[in-house]
Amino acid sequence: MSIWWSLHLRREAASVPLARRLLVGAMETAGVDPETSYELSVALSEACANAVEHGGGDAGRATGEYRVTAYLDGEMCRIEVTDSGPGFPAARAEPDRAVRRRSQRPQTPPAGPDGEHAEHGRGLFLIEALADHVHVRNKPGRGAVVSFDKILKWREGALLAAPPREPVTA
């Protein structure tokens, strides 16, 4: 069994906790380990906050929509956040940034424009720190897609847990 859902949300701050609560509720019902659920919910919140802040036509105006899609399967959760904004600046991402695995990521966040402890500019770093794989696709002038996945840990007796693998015999 698997769970799949997709939301089309307005670019408003109130949409971020809505998406997060839906994800946490689905993972809790399915039996995902609470720590794994928390990490994915923080990563989703960051991706949604980026879409709300940067994912529309006119800077500073909360117009338009963005989409959140989540897939929970036996071994993995994949989340994708798609907006219709200007895309990432060239300095932040190539037109199609490659998947970055945990071992390839920087260990410290980049210094923001307001110094080492800036409140902005940390979203992608946090997503990369919390997820197992992150893929950023940039469509300049048409938006950005941030997708990330994480191998799931399950509570005992979880509904969607992957069945134990049979040992491979040669």
PDB file of C-alpha atoms in Angstrom:
ATOM      1  CA  MET A   1       0.000   0.000   0.000  1.00  0.00           C
ATOM      2  CA  SER A   2       1.176   3.559  -0.624  1.00  0.00           C
ATOM      3  CA  ILE A   3      -0.125   7.085  -0.080  1.00  0.00           C
ATOM      4  CA  TRP A   4       0.006   9.821  -2.718  1.00  0.00           C
ATOM      5  CA  TRP A   5      -1.455  13.314  -2.498  1.00  0.00           C
ATOM      6  CA  SER A   6      -1.124  16.635  -4.257  1.00  0.00           C
ATOM      7  CA  LEU A   7      -2.150  20.095  -3.089  1.00  0.00           C
ATOM      8  CA  HIS A   8      -2.556  23.253  -5.115  1.00  0.00           C
ATOM      9  CA  LEU A   9      -2.031  26.064  -2.620  1.00  0.00           C
ATOM     10  CA  ARG A  10      -2.206  29.832  -2.715  1.00  0.00           C
ATOM     11  CA  ARG A  11       1.056  31.622  -2.123  1.00  0.00           C
ATOM     12  CA  GLU A  12       0.085  32.653   1.398  1.00  0.00           C
ATOM     13  CA  ALA A  13       1.927  32.045   4.649  1.00  0.00           C
ATOM     14  CA  ALA A  14      -1.072  30.105   6.040  1.00  0.00           C
ATOM     15  CA  SER A  15      -0.564  27.422   3.386  1.00  0.00           C
ATOM     16  CA  VAL A  16       2.767  26.305   4.874  1.00  0.00           C
ATOM     17  CA  PRO A  17       1.392  24.816   8.126  1.00  0.00           C
ATOM     18  CA  LEU A  18      -1.513  23.314   6.184  1.00  0.00           C
ATOM     19  CA  ALA A  19       0.851  21.327   3.953  1.00  0.00           C
ATOM     20  CA  ARG A  20       3.028  20.376   6.925  1.00  0.00           C
ATOM     21  CA  ARG A  21       0.061  19.132   9.001  1.00  0.00           C
ATOM     22  CA  LEU A  22      -1.270  17.044   6.114  1.00  0.00           C
ATOM     23  CA  LEU A  23       2.139  15.422   5.657  1.00  0.00           C
ATOM     24  CA  VAL A  24       2.605  14.774   9.391  1.00  0.00           C
ATOM     25  CA  GLY A  25      -0.923  13.344   9.668  1.00  0.00           C
ATOM     26  CA  ALA A  26      -0.368  10.981   6.748  1.00  0.00           C
ATOM     27  CA  MET A  27       2.978   9.826   8.132  1.00  0.00           C
ATOM     28  CA  GLU A  28       1.597   9.383  11.651  1.00  0.00           C
ATOM     29  CA  THR A  29      -1.355   7.349  10.347  1.00  0.00           C
ATOM     30  CA  ALA A  30       0.939   5.226   8.193  1.00  0.00           C
ATOM     31  CA  GLY A  31       3.291   4.576  11.116  1.00  0.00           C
ATOM     32  CA  VAL A  32       6.416   6.525  10.157  1.00  0.00           C
ATOM     33  CA  ASP A  33       8.960   6.992  12.941  1.00  0.00           C
ATOM     34  CA  PRO A  34       8.348  10.399  14.633  1.00  0.00           C
ATOM     35  CA  GLU A  35      11.931  11.636  14.099  1.00  0.00           C
ATOM     36  CA  THR A  36      11.782  10.873  10.376  1.00  0.00           C
ATOM     37  CA  SER A  37       8.361  12.522  10.198  1.00  0.00           C
ATOM     38  CA  TYR A  38       9.693  15.640  11.941  1.00  0.00           C
ATOM     39  CA  GLU A  39      12.698  15.932   9.599  1.00  0.00           C
ATOM     40  CA  LEU A  40      10.518  15.652   6.499  1.00  0.00           C
ATOM     41  CA  SER A  41       7.993  18.155   7.877  1.00  0.00           C
ATOM     42  CA  VAL A  42      10.736  20.731   8.502  1.00  0.00           C
ATOM     43  CA  ALA A  43      12.135  20.194   4.985  1.00  0.00           C
ATOM     44  CA  LEU A  44       8.619  20.566   3.527  1.00  0.00           C
ATOM     45  CA  SER A  45       8.037  23.754   5.524  1.00  0.00           C
ATOM     46  CA  GLU A  46      11.243  25.245   4.127  1.00  0.00           C
ATOM     47  CA  ALA A  47      10.368  24.311   0.531  1.00  0.00           C
ATOM     48  CA  CYS A  48       6.848  25.742   0.922  1.00  0.00           C
ATOM     49  CA  ALA A  49       8.156  28.931   2.546  1.00  0.00           C
ATOM     50  CA  ASN A  50      10.509  29.387  -0.431  1.00  0.00           C
ATOM     51  CA  ALA A  51       7.600  28.925  -2.858  1.00  0.00           C
ATOM     52  CA  VAL A  52       5.448  31.426  -0.924  1.00  0.00           C
ATOM     53  CA  GLU A  53       8.211  34.023  -0.731  1.00  0.00           C
ATOM     54  CA  HIS A  54       9.844  33.620  -4.142  1.00  0.00           C
ATOM     55  CA  GLY A  55       7.496  31.565  -6.313  1.00  0.00           C
ATOM     56  CA  GLY A  56       5.292  34.128  -7.999  1.00  0.00           C
ATOM     57  CA  GLY A  57       5.393  36.786 -10.632  1.00  0.00           C
ATOM     58  CA  ASP A  58       5.734  40.112  -8.830  1.00  0.00           C
ATOM     59  CA  ALA A  59       8.291  40.299  -6.043  1.00  0.00           C
ATOM     60  CA  GLY A  60       6.696  40.784  -2.670  1.00  0.00           C
ATOM     61  CA  ARG A  61       3.128  40.059  -3.796  1.00  0.00           C
ATOM     62  CA  ALA A  62       1.522  36.799  -2.733  1.00  0.00           C
ATOM     63  CA  THR A  63      -0.190  36.025  -6.007  1.00  0.00           C
ATOM     64  CA  GLY A  64      -0.523  32.737  -7.762  1.00  0.00           C
ATOM     65  CA  GLU A  65      -0.268  29.211  -6.544  1.00  0.00           C
ATOM     66  CA  TYR A  66       2.232  26.497  -5.932  1.00  0.00           C
ATOM     67  CA  ARG A  67       1.913  22.727  -5.807  1.00  0.00           C
ATOM     68  CA  VAL A  68       3.003  20.200  -3.194  1.00  0.00           C
ATOM     69  CA  THR A  69       3.032  16.501  -4.052  1.00  0.00           C
ATOM     70  CA  ALA A  70       3.998  13.735  -1.626  1.00  0.00           C
ATOM     71  CA  TYR A  71       4.437  10.001  -2.109  1.00  0.00           C
ATOM     72  CA  LEU A  72       4.809   7.609   0.807  1.00  0.00           C
ATOM     73  CA  ASP A  73       5.752   4.119  -0.199  1.00  0.00           C
ATOM     74  CA  GLY A  74       7.144   1.145   1.659  1.00  0.00           C
ATOM     75  CA  GLU A  75      10.711   2.394   1.835  1.00  0.00           C
ATOM     76  CA  MET A  76      10.696   6.029   0.858  1.00  0.00           C
ATOM     77  CA  CYS A  77       8.933   9.362   0.973  1.00  0.00           C
ATOM     78  CA  ARG A  78       9.353  11.748  -1.953  1.00  0.00           C
ATOM     79  CA  ILE A  79       8.143  15.331  -1.771  1.00  0.00           C
ATOM     80  CA  GLU A  80       8.023  17.810  -4.640  1.00  0.00           C
ATOM     81  CA  VAL A  81       7.256  21.533  -4.391  1.00  0.00           C
ATOM     82  CA  THR A  82       6.671  23.362  -7.677  1.00  0.00           C
ATOM     83  CA  ASP A  83       6.173  27.100  -8.074  1.00  0.00           C
ATOM     84  CA  SER A  84       5.678  29.459 -10.998  1.00  0.00           C
ATOM     85  CA  GLY A  85       8.136  32.167 -10.037  1.00  0.00           C
ATOM     86  CA  PRO A  86      11.300  33.444 -11.661  1.00  0.00           C
ATOM     87  CA  GLY A  87      13.321  30.370 -10.673  1.00  0.00           C
ATOM     88  CA  PHE A  88      16.538  30.400  -8.675  1.00  0.00           C
ATOM     89  CA  PRO A  89      19.162  33.033  -9.483  1.00  0.00           C
ATOM     90  CA  ALA A  90      22.018  31.664 -11.581  1.00  0.00           C
ATOM     91  CA  ALA A  91      24.358  31.863  -8.581  1.00  0.00           C
ATOM     92  CA  ARG A  92      22.063  29.576  -6.510  1.00  0.00           C
ATOM     93  CA  ALA A  93      21.363  26.788  -8.973  1.00  0.00           C
ATOM     94  CA  GLU A  94      22.245  25.659 -12.428  1.00  0.00           C
ATOM     95  CA  PRO A  95      19.303  25.280 -14.870  1.00  0.00           C
ATOM     96  CA  ASP A  96      18.973  21.669 -13.687  1.00  0.00           C
ATOM     97  CA  ARG A  97      20.946  21.152 -10.481  1.00  0.00           C
ATOM     98  CA  ALA A  98      22.053  17.576  -9.960  1.00  0.00           C
ATOM     99  CA  VAL A  99      20.900  15.402  -7.128  1.00  0.00           C
ATOM    100  CA  ARG A 100      22.994  16.001  -4.045  1.00  0.00           C
ATOM    101  CA  ARG A 101      23.451  13.184  -1.607  1.00  0.00           C
ATOM    102  CA  ARG A 102      24.104  13.774   2.067  1.00  0.00           C
ATOM    103  CA  SER A 103      27.844  13.047   1.696  1.00  0.00           C
ATOM    104  CA  GLN A 104      28.209  15.721  -1.030  1.00  0.00           C
ATOM    105  CA  ARG A 105      26.696  18.582   0.957  1.00  0.00           C
ATOM    106  CA  PRO A 106      28.498  21.428   2.672  1.00  0.00           C
ATOM    107  CA  GLN A 107      28.674  20.979   6.430  1.00  0.00           C
ATOM    108  CA  THR A 108      27.936  24.606   7.299  1.00  0.00           C
ATOM    109  CA  PRO A 109      25.248  26.885   5.895  1.00  0.00           C
ATOM    110  CA  PRO A 110      26.287  29.595   3.468  1.00  0.00           C
ATOM    111  CA  ALA A 111      26.659  33.060   4.949  1.00  0.00           C
ATOM    112  CA  GLY A 112      23.617  35.125   4.028  1.00  0.00           C
ATOM    113  CA  PRO A 113      23.718  38.665   2.696  1.00  0.00           C
ATOM    114  CA  ASP A 114      23.112  39.933   6.237  1.00  0.00           C
ATOM    115  CA  GLY A 115      26.012  37.996   7.755  1.00  0.00           C
ATOM    116  CA  GLU A 116      26.584  34.620   9.337  1.00  0.00           C
ATOM    117  CA  HIS A 117      23.307  34.531  11.308  1.00  0.00           C
ATOM    118  CA  ALA A 118      20.952  35.824   8.624  1.00  0.00           C
ATOM    119  CA  GLU A 119      17.368  34.567   8.751  1.00  0.00           C
ATOM    120  CA  HIS A 120      17.041  34.192   4.982  1.00  0.00           C
ATOM    121  CA  GLY A 121      18.876  32.020   2.497  1.00  0.00           C
ATOM    122  CA  ARG A 122      19.024  28.852   4.593  1.00  0.00           C
ATOM    123  CA  GLY A 123      16.030  26.917   3.219  1.00  0.00           C
ATOM    124  CA  LEU A 124      17.803  24.784   0.621  1.00  0.00           C
ATOM    125  CA  PHE A 125      20.648  24.119   3.051  1.00  0.00           C
ATOM    126  CA  LEU A 126      18.174  22.827   5.643  1.00  0.00           C
ATOM    127  CA  ILE A 127      16.360  20.675   3.079  1.00  0.00           C
ATOM    128  CA  GLU A 128      19.686  19.178   1.981  1.00  0.00           C
ATOM    129  CA  ALA A 129      20.645  18.515   5.614  1.00  0.00           C
ATOM    130  CA  LEU A 130      17.358  16.746   6.423  1.00  0.00           C
ATOM    131  CA  ALA A 131      16.671  14.714   3.272  1.00  0.00           C
ATOM    132  CA  ASP A 132      18.653  11.869   1.723  1.00  0.00           C
ATOM    133  CA  HIS A 133      18.478  13.171  -1.872  1.00  0.00           C
ATOM    134  CA  VAL A 134      17.633  16.657  -3.136  1.00  0.00           C
ATOM    135  CA  HIS A 135      17.039  17.686  -6.734  1.00  0.00           C
ATOM    136  CA  VAL A 136      16.452  21.296  -7.783  1.00  0.00           C
ATOM    137  CA  ARG A 137      15.225  21.960 -11.292  1.00  0.00           C
ATOM    138  CA  ASN A 138      15.284  25.531 -12.392  1.00  0.00           C
ATOM    139  CA  LYS A 139      13.037  26.822 -15.140  1.00  0.00           C
ATOM    140  CA  PRO A 140      14.070  30.472 -15.470  1.00  0.00           C
ATOM    141  CA  GLY A 141      10.981  32.630 -15.858  1.00  0.00           C
ATOM    142  CA  ARG A 142       8.675  29.619 -15.314  1.00  0.00           C
ATOM    143  CA  GLY A 143       9.496  28.565 -11.774  1.00  0.00           C
ATOM    144  CA  ALA A 144      11.453  26.040  -9.805  1.00  0.00           C
ATOM    145  CA  VAL A 145      10.907  22.470  -8.668  1.00  0.00           C
ATOM    146  CA  VAL A 146      12.464  21.293  -5.421  1.00  0.00           C
ATOM    147  CA  SER A 147      12.132  17.554  -4.877  1.00  0.00           C
ATOM    148  CA  PHE A 148      13.611  15.576  -2.040  1.00  0.00           C
ATOM    149  CA  ASP A 149      13.317  12.113  -0.644  1.00  0.00           C
ATOM    150  CA  LYS A 150      14.173  10.224   2.483  1.00  0.00           C
ATOM    151  CA  ILE A 151      14.327   6.559   3.349  1.00  0.00           C
ATOM    152  CA  LEU A 152      11.637   5.949   5.928  1.00  0.00           C
ATOM    153  CA  LYS A 153      12.007   4.442   9.367  1.00  0.00           C
ATOM    154  CA  TRP A 154       8.863   2.832  10.741  1.00  0.00           C
ATOM    155  CA  ARG A 155       7.247   2.258  14.118  1.00  0.00           C
ATOM    156  CA  GLU A 156       6.585  -1.329  15.137  1.00  0.00           C
ATOM    157  CA  GLY A 157       3.429  -2.632  13.383  1.00  0.00           C
ATOM    158  CA  ALA A 158       3.235   0.283  10.930  1.00  0.00           C
ATOM    159  CA  LEU A 159       0.565   0.069   8.210  1.00  0.00           C
ATOM    160  CA  LEU A 160       2.778   0.912   5.228  1.00  0.00           C
ATOM    161  CA  ALA A 161       6.118  -0.493   6.320  1.00  0.00           C
ATOM    162  CA  ALA A 162       7.918  -2.315   3.553  1.00  0.00           C
ATOM    163  CA  PRO A 163       7.788  -6.090   4.004  1.00  0.00           C
ATOM    164  CA  PRO A 164      11.096  -7.582   5.136  1.00  0.00           C
ATOM    165  CA  ARG A 165      13.334  -8.446   2.223  1.00  0.00           C
ATOM    166  CA  GLU A 166      14.019 -12.062   1.516  1.00  0.00           C
ATOM    167  CA  PRO A 167      17.721 -12.934   1.694  1.00  0.00           C
ATOM    168  CA  VAL A 168      19.285 -13.320  -1.726  1.00  0.00           C
ATOM    169  CA  THR A 169      20.773 -16.733  -2.296  1.00  0.00           C
ATOM    170  CA  ALA A 170      23.223 -17.408  -5.064  1.00  0.00           C
TER     171      ALA A 170
END
